[in-house]
């Protein structure tokens, strides 16, 4: 189950991504000066024949300010 805070961080960090849709399936968190999230996501590329895959999207949500992507690892 993905918490509301994690969903908000994911939405905030991925709102400007074009070309690929990331759909979070699971999440792990690490509390630091903010929160590190790792989302396991299903992916869908926006092509004529959609390409499907998976990725791990790492996001950092600071105590103040917007969450942002730190790394995307395709699987």
PDB file of C-alpha atoms in Angstrom:
ATOM      1  CA  UNK A   1       0.000   0.000   0.000  1.00  0.00           C
ATOM      2  CA  UNK A   2       1.328   3.412  -0.967  1.00  0.00           C
ATOM      3  CA  UNK A   3       0.678   6.231   1.521  1.00  0.00           C
ATOM      4  CA  UNK A   4      -0.885   9.552   0.571  1.00  0.00           C
ATOM      5  CA  UNK A   5       2.419  11.344   1.300  1.00  0.00           C
ATOM      6  CA  UNK A   6       4.306   8.994  -1.018  1.00  0.00           C
ATOM      7  CA  UNK A   7       1.688   9.420  -3.763  1.00  0.00           C
ATOM      8  CA  UNK A   8       1.949  13.206  -3.434  1.00  0.00           C
ATOM      9  CA  UNK A   9       5.770  13.118  -3.656  1.00  0.00           C
ATOM     10  CA  UNK A  10       5.556  10.862  -6.724  1.00  0.00           C
ATOM     11  CA  UNK A  11       3.006  13.107  -8.439  1.00  0.00           C
ATOM     12  CA  UNK A  12       5.028  16.222  -7.643  1.00  0.00           C
ATOM     13  CA  UNK A  13       8.310  14.774  -8.921  1.00  0.00           C
ATOM     14  CA  UNK A  14       6.930  13.220 -12.121  1.00  0.00           C
ATOM     15  CA  UNK A  15       4.467  15.904 -13.232  1.00  0.00           C
ATOM     16  CA  UNK A  16       6.728  17.233 -16.012  1.00  0.00           C
ATOM     17  CA  UNK A  17       7.819  13.895 -17.506  1.00  0.00           C
ATOM     18  CA  UNK A  18       6.790  13.410 -21.125  1.00  0.00           C
ATOM     19  CA  UNK A  19       7.030  10.297 -23.266  1.00  0.00           C
ATOM     20  CA  UNK A  20       6.761   7.651 -20.541  1.00  0.00           C
ATOM     21  CA  UNK A  21       3.993   6.953 -18.039  1.00  0.00           C
ATOM     22  CA  UNK A  22       5.200   5.642 -14.680  1.00  0.00           C
ATOM     23  CA  UNK A  23       2.619   3.784 -12.580  1.00  0.00           C
ATOM     24  CA  UNK A  24       3.858   3.079  -9.033  1.00  0.00           C
ATOM     25  CA  UNK A  25       3.254  -0.432  -7.724  1.00  0.00           C
ATOM     26  CA  UNK A  26       5.316  -0.477  -4.508  1.00  0.00           C
ATOM     27  CA  UNK A  27       7.448   1.924  -2.493  1.00  0.00           C
ATOM     28  CA  UNK A  28      10.207   1.874   0.099  1.00  0.00           C
ATOM     29  CA  UNK A  29      11.207   4.873   2.198  1.00  0.00           C
ATOM     30  CA  UNK A  30      14.236   6.114   4.106  1.00  0.00           C
ATOM     31  CA  UNK A  31      13.932   9.000   6.547  1.00  0.00           C
ATOM     32  CA  UNK A  32      16.816  11.480   6.247  1.00  0.00           C
ATOM     33  CA  UNK A  33      16.662  15.285   6.259  1.00  0.00           C
ATOM     34  CA  UNK A  34      13.442  14.709   4.333  1.00  0.00           C
ATOM     35  CA  UNK A  35      12.463  11.382   2.771  1.00  0.00           C
ATOM     36  CA  UNK A  36      14.101   9.197   0.125  1.00  0.00           C
ATOM     37  CA  UNK A  37      11.567   7.149  -1.835  1.00  0.00           C
ATOM     38  CA  UNK A  38      12.176   4.251  -4.210  1.00  0.00           C
ATOM     39  CA  UNK A  39       9.139   3.416  -6.301  1.00  0.00           C
ATOM     40  CA  UNK A  40       8.870   0.203  -8.299  1.00  0.00           C
ATOM     41  CA  UNK A  41       6.853   1.264 -11.354  1.00  0.00           C
ATOM     42  CA  UNK A  42       5.303  -0.237 -14.439  1.00  0.00           C
ATOM     43  CA  UNK A  43       6.177   1.866 -17.465  1.00  0.00           C
ATOM     44  CA  UNK A  44       4.468   2.616 -20.746  1.00  0.00           C
ATOM     45  CA  UNK A  45       6.247   4.534 -23.500  1.00  0.00           C
ATOM     46  CA  UNK A  46       4.120   6.930 -25.519  1.00  0.00           C
ATOM     47  CA  UNK A  47       4.735   5.424 -28.953  1.00  0.00           C
ATOM     48  CA  UNK A  48       2.412   4.265 -31.711  1.00  0.00           C
ATOM     49  CA  UNK A  49       2.826   0.698 -30.442  1.00  0.00           C
ATOM     50  CA  UNK A  50       3.253   1.226 -26.688  1.00  0.00           C
ATOM     51  CA  UNK A  51       6.333  -0.302 -25.106  1.00  0.00           C
ATOM     52  CA  UNK A  52       5.814  -1.717 -21.629  1.00  0.00           C
ATOM     53  CA  UNK A  53       8.455  -2.294 -18.982  1.00  0.00           C
ATOM     54  CA  UNK A  54       9.445  -1.614 -15.394  1.00  0.00           C
ATOM     55  CA  UNK A  55      11.638   0.888 -13.592  1.00  0.00           C
ATOM     56  CA  UNK A  56      12.746   1.974 -10.154  1.00  0.00           C
ATOM     57  CA  UNK A  57      12.199   5.706  -9.689  1.00  0.00           C
ATOM     58  CA  UNK A  58      14.190   7.291  -6.852  1.00  0.00           C
ATOM     59  CA  UNK A  59      12.746  10.506  -5.449  1.00  0.00           C
ATOM     60  CA  UNK A  60      13.932  12.857  -2.706  1.00  0.00           C
ATOM     61  CA  UNK A  61      11.343  14.931  -0.824  1.00  0.00           C
ATOM     62  CA  UNK A  62      13.087  17.605   1.288  1.00  0.00           C
ATOM     63  CA  UNK A  63      11.574  18.970   4.484  1.00  0.00           C
ATOM     64  CA  UNK A  64      10.733  22.187   2.610  1.00  0.00           C
ATOM     65  CA  UNK A  65      10.312  22.466  -1.130  1.00  0.00           C
ATOM     66  CA  UNK A  66       9.265  20.184  -3.949  1.00  0.00           C
ATOM     67  CA  UNK A  67      10.102  16.520  -4.341  1.00  0.00           C
ATOM     68  CA  UNK A  68      12.371  15.694  -7.277  1.00  0.00           C
ATOM     69  CA  UNK A  69      13.682  12.649  -9.114  1.00  0.00           C
ATOM     70  CA  UNK A  70      17.240  11.655  -8.267  1.00  0.00           C
ATOM     71  CA  UNK A  71      17.518   8.559 -10.471  1.00  0.00           C
ATOM     72  CA  UNK A  72      15.517   6.307 -12.807  1.00  0.00           C
ATOM     73  CA  UNK A  73      16.728   2.736 -13.319  1.00  0.00           C
ATOM     74  CA  UNK A  74      15.038   0.756 -16.061  1.00  0.00           C
ATOM     75  CA  UNK A  75      14.639  -2.952 -15.456  1.00  0.00           C
TER      76      UNK A  75
END
